[in-house]
Coordinates of C-alpha atoms and ligand atoms in Angstrom, one line a residue:
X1 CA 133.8 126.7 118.4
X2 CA 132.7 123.2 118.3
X3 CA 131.0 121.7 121.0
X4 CA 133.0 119.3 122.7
X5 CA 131.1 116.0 124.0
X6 CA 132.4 113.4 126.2
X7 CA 130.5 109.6 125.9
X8 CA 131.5 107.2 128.9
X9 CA 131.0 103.5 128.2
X10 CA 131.1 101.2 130.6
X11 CA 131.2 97.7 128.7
X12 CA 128.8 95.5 131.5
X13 CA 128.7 92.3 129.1
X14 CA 127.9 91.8 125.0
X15 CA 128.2 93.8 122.6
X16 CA 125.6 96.4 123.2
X17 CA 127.0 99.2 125.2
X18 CA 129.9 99.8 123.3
X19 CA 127.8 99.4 120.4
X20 CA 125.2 102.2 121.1
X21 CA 128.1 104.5 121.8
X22 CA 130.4 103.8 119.3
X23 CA 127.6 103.9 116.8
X24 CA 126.2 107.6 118.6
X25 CA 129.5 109.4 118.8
X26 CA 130.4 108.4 114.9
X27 CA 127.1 110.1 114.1
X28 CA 127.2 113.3 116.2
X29 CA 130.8 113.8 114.7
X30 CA 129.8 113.1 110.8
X31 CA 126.4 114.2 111.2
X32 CA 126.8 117.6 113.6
X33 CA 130.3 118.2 113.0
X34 CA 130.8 117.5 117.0
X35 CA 134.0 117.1 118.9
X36 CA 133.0 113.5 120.6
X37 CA 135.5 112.0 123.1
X38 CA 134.5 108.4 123.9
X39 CA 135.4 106.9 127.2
X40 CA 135.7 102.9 127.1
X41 CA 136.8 100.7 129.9
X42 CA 137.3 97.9 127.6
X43 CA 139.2 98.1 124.7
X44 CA 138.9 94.6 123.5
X45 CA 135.4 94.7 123.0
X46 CA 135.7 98.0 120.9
X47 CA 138.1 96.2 119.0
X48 CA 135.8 93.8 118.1
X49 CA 133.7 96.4 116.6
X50 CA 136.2 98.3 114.8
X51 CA 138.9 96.0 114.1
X52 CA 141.2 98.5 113.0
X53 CA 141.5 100.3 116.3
X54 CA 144.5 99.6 118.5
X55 CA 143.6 97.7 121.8
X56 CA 146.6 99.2 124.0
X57 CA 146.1 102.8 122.7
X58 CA 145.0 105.6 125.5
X59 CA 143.8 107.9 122.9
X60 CA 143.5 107.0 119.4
X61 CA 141.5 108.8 116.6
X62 CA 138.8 106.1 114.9
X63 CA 136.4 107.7 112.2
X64 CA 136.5 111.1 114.0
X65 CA 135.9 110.2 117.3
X66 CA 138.9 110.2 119.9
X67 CA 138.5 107.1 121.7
X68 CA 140.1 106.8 124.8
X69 CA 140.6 104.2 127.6
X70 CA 138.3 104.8 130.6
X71 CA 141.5 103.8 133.1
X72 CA 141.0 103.1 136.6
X73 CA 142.9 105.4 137.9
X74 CA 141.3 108.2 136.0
X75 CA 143.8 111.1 135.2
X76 CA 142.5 114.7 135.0
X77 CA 140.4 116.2 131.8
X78 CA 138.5 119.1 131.2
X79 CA 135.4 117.8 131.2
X80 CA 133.3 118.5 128.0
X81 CA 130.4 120.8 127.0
X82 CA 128.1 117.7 127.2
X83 CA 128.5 114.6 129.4
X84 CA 126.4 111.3 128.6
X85 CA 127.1 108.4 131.2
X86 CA 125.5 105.4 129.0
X87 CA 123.1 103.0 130.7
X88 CA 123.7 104.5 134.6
X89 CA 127.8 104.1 134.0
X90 CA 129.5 105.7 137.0
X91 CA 131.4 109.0 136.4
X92 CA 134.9 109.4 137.7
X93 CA 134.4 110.7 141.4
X94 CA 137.4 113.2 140.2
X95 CA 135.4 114.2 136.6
X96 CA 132.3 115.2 138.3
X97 CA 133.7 116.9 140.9
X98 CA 135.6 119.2 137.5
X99 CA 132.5 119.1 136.1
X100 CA 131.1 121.5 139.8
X101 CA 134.2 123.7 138.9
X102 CA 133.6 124.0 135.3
X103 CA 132.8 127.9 134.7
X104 CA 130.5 126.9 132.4
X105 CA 128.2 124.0 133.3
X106 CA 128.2 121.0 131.2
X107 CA 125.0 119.4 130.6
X108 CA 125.0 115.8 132.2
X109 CA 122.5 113.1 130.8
X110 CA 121.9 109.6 131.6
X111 CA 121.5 107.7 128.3
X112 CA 119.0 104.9 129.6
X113 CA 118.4 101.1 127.8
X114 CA 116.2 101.2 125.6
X115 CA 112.3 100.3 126.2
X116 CA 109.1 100.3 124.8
X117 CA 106.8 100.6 128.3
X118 CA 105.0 103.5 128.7
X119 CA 106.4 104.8 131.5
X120 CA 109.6 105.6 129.3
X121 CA 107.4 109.1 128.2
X122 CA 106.9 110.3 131.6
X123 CA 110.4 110.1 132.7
X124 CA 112.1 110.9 129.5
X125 CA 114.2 114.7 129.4
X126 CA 113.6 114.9 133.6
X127 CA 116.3 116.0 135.9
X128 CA 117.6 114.9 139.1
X129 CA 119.0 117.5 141.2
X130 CA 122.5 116.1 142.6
X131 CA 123.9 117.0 146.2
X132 CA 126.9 118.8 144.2
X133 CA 124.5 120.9 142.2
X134 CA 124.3 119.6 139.5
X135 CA 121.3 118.5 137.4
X136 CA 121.5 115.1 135.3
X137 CA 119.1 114.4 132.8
X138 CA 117.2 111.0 131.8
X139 CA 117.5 110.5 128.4
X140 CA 115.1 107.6 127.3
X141 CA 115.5 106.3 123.6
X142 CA 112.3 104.7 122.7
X143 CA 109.6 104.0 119.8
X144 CA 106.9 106.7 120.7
X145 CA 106.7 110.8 119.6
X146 CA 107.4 111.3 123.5
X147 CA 110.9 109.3 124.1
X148 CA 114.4 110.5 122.4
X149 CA 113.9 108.5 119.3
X150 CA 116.5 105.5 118.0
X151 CA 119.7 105.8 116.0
X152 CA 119.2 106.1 112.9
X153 CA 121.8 107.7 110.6
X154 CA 120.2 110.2 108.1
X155 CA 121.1 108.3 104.6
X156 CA 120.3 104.9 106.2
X157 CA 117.0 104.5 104.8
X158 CA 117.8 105.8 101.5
X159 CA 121.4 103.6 101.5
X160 CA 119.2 100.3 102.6
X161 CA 116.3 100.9 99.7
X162 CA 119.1 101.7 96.8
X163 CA 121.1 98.0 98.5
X164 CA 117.7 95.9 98.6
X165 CA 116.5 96.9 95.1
X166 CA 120.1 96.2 93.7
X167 CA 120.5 92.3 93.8
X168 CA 124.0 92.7 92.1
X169 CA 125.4 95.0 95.3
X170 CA 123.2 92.1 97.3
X171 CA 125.4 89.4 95.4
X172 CA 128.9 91.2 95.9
X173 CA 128.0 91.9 99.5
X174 CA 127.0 88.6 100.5
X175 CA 130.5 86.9 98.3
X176 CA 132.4 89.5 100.0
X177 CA 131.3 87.6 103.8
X178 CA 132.2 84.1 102.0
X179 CA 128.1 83.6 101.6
X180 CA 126.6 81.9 98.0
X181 CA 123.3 82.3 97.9
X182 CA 121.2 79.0 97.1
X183 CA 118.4 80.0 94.9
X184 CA 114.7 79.7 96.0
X185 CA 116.2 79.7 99.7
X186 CA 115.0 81.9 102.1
X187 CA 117.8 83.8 103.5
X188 CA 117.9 84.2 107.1
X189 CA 120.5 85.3 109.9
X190 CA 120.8 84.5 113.6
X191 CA 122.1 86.5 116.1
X192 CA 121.0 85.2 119.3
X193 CA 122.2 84.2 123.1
X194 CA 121.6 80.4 124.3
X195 CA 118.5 79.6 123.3
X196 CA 116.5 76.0 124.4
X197 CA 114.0 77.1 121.3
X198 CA 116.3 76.5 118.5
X199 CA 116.4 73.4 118.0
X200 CA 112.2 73.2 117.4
X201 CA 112.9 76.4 114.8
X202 CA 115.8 73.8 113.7
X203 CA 113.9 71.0 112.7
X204 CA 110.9 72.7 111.6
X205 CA 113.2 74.5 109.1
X206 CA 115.0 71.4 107.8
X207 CA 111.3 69.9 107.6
X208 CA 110.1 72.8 105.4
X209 CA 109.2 72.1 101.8
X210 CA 111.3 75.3 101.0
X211 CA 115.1 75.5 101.5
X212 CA 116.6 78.0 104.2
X213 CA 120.1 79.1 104.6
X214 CA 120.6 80.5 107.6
X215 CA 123.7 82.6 108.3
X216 CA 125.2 82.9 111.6
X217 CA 127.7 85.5 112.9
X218 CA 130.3 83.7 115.5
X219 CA 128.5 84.1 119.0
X220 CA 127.3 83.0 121.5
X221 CA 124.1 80.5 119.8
X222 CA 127.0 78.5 118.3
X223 CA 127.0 76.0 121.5
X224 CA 123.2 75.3 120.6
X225 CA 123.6 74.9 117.0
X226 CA 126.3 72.6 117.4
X227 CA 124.7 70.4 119.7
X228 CA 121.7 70.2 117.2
X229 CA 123.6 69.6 114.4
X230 CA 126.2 67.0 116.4
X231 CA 129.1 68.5 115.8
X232 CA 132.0 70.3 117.8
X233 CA 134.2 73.7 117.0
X234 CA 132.0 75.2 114.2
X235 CA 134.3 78.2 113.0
X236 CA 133.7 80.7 110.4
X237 CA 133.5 79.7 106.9
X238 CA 131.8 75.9 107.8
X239 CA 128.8 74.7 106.2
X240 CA 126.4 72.0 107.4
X241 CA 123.5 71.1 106.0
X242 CA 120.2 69.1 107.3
X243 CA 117.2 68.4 105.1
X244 CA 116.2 71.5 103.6
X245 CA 118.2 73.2 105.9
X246 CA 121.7 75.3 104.8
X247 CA 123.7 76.5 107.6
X248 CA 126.6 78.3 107.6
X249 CA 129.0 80.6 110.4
X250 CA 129.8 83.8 109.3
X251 CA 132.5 85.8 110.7
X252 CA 131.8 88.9 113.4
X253 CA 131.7 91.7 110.9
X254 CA 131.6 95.8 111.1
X255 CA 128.8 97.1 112.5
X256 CA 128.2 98.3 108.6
X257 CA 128.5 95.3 107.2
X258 CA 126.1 93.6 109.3
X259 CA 123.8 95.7 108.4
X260 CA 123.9 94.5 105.1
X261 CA 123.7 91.5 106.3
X262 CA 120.7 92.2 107.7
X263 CA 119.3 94.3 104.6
X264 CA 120.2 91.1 102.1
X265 CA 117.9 88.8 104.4
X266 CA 114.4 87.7 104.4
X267 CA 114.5 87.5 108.3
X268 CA 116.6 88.5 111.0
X269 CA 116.9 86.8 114.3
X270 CA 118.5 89.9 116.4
X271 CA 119.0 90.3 120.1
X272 CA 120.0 92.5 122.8
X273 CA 119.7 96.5 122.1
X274 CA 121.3 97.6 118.5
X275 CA 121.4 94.6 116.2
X276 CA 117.0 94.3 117.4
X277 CA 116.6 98.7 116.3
X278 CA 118.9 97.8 112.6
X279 CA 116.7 94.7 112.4
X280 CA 113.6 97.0 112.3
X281 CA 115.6 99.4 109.9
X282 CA 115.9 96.7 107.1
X283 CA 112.8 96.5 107.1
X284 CA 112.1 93.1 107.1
X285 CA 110.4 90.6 109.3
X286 CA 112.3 89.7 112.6
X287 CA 112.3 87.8 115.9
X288 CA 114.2 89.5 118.8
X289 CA 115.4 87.1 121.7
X290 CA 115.7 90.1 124.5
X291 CA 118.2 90.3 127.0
X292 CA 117.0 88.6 130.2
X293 CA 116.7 90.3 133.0
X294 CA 115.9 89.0 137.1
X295 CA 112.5 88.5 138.2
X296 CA 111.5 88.1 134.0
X297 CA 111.4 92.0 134.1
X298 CA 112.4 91.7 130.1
X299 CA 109.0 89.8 129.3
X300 CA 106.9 92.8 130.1
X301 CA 109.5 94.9 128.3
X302 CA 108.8 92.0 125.5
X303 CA 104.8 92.8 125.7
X304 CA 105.4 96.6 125.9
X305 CA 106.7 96.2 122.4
X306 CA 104.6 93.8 121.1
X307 CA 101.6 95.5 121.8
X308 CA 103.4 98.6 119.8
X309 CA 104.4 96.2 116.7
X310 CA 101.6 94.5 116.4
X311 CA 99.3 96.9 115.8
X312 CA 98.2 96.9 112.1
X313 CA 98.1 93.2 111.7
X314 CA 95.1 90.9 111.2
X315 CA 94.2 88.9 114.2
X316 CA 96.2 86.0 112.8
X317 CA 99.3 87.9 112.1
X318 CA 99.8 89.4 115.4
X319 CA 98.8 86.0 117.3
X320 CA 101.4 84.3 115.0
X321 CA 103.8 86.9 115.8
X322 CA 103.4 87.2 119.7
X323 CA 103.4 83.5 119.9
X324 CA 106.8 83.4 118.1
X325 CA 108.4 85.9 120.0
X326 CA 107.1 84.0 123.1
X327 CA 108.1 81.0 122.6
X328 CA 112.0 82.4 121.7
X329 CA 112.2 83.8 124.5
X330 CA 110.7 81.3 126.9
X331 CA 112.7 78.5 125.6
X332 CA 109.4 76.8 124.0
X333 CA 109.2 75.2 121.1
X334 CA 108.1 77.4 118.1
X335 CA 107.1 74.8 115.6
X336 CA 103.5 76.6 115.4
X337 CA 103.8 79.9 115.3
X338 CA 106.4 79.3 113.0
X339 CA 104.2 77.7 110.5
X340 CA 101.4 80.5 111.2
X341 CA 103.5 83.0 110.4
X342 CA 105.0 81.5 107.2
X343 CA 101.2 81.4 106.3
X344 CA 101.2 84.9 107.1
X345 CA 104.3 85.9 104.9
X346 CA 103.2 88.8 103.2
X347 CA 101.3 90.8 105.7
X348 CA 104.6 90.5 107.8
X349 CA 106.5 91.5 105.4
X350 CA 104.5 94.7 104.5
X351 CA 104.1 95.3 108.3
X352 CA 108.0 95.5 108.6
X353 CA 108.3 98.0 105.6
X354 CA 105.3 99.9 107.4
X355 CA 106.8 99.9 111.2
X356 CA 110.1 101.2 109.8
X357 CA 108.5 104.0 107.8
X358 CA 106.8 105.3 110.8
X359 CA 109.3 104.8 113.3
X360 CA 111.6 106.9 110.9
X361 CA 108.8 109.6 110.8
X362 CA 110.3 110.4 114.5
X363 CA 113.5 112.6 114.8
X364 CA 116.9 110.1 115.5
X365 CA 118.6 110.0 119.0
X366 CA 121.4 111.6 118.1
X367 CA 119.1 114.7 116.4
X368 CA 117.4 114.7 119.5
X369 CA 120.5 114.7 122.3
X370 CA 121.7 117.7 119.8
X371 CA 118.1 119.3 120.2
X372 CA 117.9 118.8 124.1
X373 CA 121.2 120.4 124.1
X374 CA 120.1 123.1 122.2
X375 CA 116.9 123.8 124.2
X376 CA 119.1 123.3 127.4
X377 CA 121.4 126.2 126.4
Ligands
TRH401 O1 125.6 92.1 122.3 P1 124.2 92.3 122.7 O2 123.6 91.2 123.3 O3 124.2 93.6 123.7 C1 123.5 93.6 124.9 C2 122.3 94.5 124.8 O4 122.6 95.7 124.4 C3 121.7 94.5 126.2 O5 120.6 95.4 126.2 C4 122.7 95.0 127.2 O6 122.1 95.1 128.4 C5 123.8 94.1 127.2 O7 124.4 94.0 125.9 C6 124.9 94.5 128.1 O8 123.3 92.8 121.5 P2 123.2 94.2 120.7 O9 122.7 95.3 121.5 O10 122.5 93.9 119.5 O11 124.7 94.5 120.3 C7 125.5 93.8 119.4 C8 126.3 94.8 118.6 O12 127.2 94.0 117.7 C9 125.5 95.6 117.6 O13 126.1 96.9 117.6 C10 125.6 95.0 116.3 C11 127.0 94.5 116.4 N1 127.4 93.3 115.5 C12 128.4 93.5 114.6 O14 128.9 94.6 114.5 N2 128.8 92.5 113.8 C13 128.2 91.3 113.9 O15 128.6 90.3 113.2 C14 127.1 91.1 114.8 C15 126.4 89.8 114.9 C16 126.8 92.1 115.6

């Protein structure tokens, strides 16, 4: 008998959550042959994901995974051999209290945000004992040997280095979004929240001796792109240009497709949770604007994976590259650092190659939620 695992996704804001889960129950079904139920409270934003899904359905079967609406009022289901509540999502009062009857008890984990601090080893794989009985499990994704890994599907490394040494599939990819691309440009795409840096990464860009074209996915940067640019209403499919400067707006695509997105350019500006771990799968350089958090609790998280990334650069590269990633996500301007790290190309570029290889040295989350599960047993 299969095991049967149920995912609940609580969709808080963004894309992330339901991006994580949707992305974690495709894989334990076509990678572990797992029965994955996965519990959304928002279909719309799903639907954004995977277009092809119905937004009114209550259960629907997408890819293998039943997807179901999370309701309100939550009707009875045998809870599953393996419950993950992603990012502290509450339970149904009504499902936990099935999961205390449950002959057999499910295991129960807490799929945390993911972080590069160093506290994430200590607490990773611990359990709390609940006042029902229960124990639930912290399940830390992370960067290090001692945390639960990152998604990573198994082919994806092999699928990305067959795509990015083919510069036909490159071509018919980047036609198949609407995208030309200008030769001698460097290729870059931006997926970012408001941002007051962009328009100094802006001008700098359109100052540049070398030609950009920068592709951005519909989102939420568009307010501060149009205000740089002067316009109003930027839709998918418009082109603008400034200088040496080529900008166009993409469409929101499949999770798959942007990652051939960002596999077919020479930088990524990425964000939030998912698109900043696919980032570090294509292997190329990239610039992550990190979801802000009260009290600037996300700038230590910032520094906790700098001082993890950087290491293996020359003195230059890394101040280059922490001043960057400083300045995007303080609002400054990064005309410098910008300039330092173009002088730095190379070395970044190898750097991104080498972080990826190493970080794919470590097992995947989804081998290692099937591995706690296995040792929990
Ligand atoms: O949307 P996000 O900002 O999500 C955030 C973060 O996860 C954050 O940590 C969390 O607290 C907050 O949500 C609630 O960024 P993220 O994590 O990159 O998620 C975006 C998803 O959208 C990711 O799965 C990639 C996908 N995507 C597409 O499928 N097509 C696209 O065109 C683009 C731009 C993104």
């Amino acid at each position: 008998m299969k095991a049967t695992w149920d995912i609940f996704c609580s969709v808080v804001d963004n894309y992330g959550d339901i991006g994580v889960t949707w992305r974690l129950a495709r894989q334990l079904v076509a990678e572990h042959g797992l029965a994955v139920r996965l519990w959304v409270d928002d279909l719309g934003a799903f639907v954004r994901l995977c277009p092809q899904a119905d937004a009114q359905a209550l259960r629907q079967i997408q890819q293998g995974v039943e997807v179901c609406l999370w309701r309100a009022d939550w009707q009875a289901v045998e809870p599953a051999d393996v419950v993950i509540e992603a990012f502290a999502c509450e339970l149904p009062v009504s499902y936990i209290a099935a999961m205390v009857q449950r002959a057999q008890k499910p295991l129960w984990l807490n799929l945390e945000y993911l972080s590069a601090e160093e506290w994430v080893e200590g607490c990773h794989g611990l359990p709390s004992l609940q006042s029902n009985g229960l124990s639930k499990f912290f399940f830390f994704p992370g960067f290090t040997a001692g945390s639960g890994g990152l998604l990573r599907e198994r082919e994806l490394l092999q699928q990305r280095r067959a795509f990015q040494a083919d510069s036909g599939a490159r071509d018919e990819f980047l036609s198949s979004i609407g995208v030309t691309p200008l030769p001698g440009a460097r290729l870059i795409s931006l997926f970012a929240y408001e941002n007051a840096a962009l328009a100094s990464w802006l001008d700098v860009l359109a100052a540049d001796a070398q030609a950009s074209q920068l592709l951005v996915p519909e989102g939420r940067i568009l307010a501060d792109l149009q205000v740089w640019l002067g316009c109003t209403a930027m839709r998918a499919g418009d082109v603008q240009q400034r200088g040496q400067l080529h900008i166009q707006v993409l469409p929101f695509i499949q999770q798959d497709q942007y990652d051939r997105l960002l596999w077919s350019c020479d930088f990524n500006a990425v964000r939030g949770e998912d698109s900043f771990v696919r980032a570090q799968w294509a292997g190329r350089p990239l610039l992550w604007h990190i979801y802000q958090q009260a009290d600037n609790a996300h700038l230590e998280k910032l520094d906790a994976f700098l001082a993890l990334y950087k290491e293996g650069l020359s003195v230059d590269g890394q101040r280059a590259l922490v001043e960057l990633w400083h300045a995007w996500n303080t609002g400054q301007s990064v005309k410098e650092s910008w300039n330092q790290l173009l002088q730095r190309w190379p070395e970044q570029q190898a750097h991104a190659e080498q972080w990826c290889l190493q970080r794919a040295s470590q097992a995947d989350l989804a081998e290692a939620l099937v591995q706690f599960y296995l040792n929990w047993l």
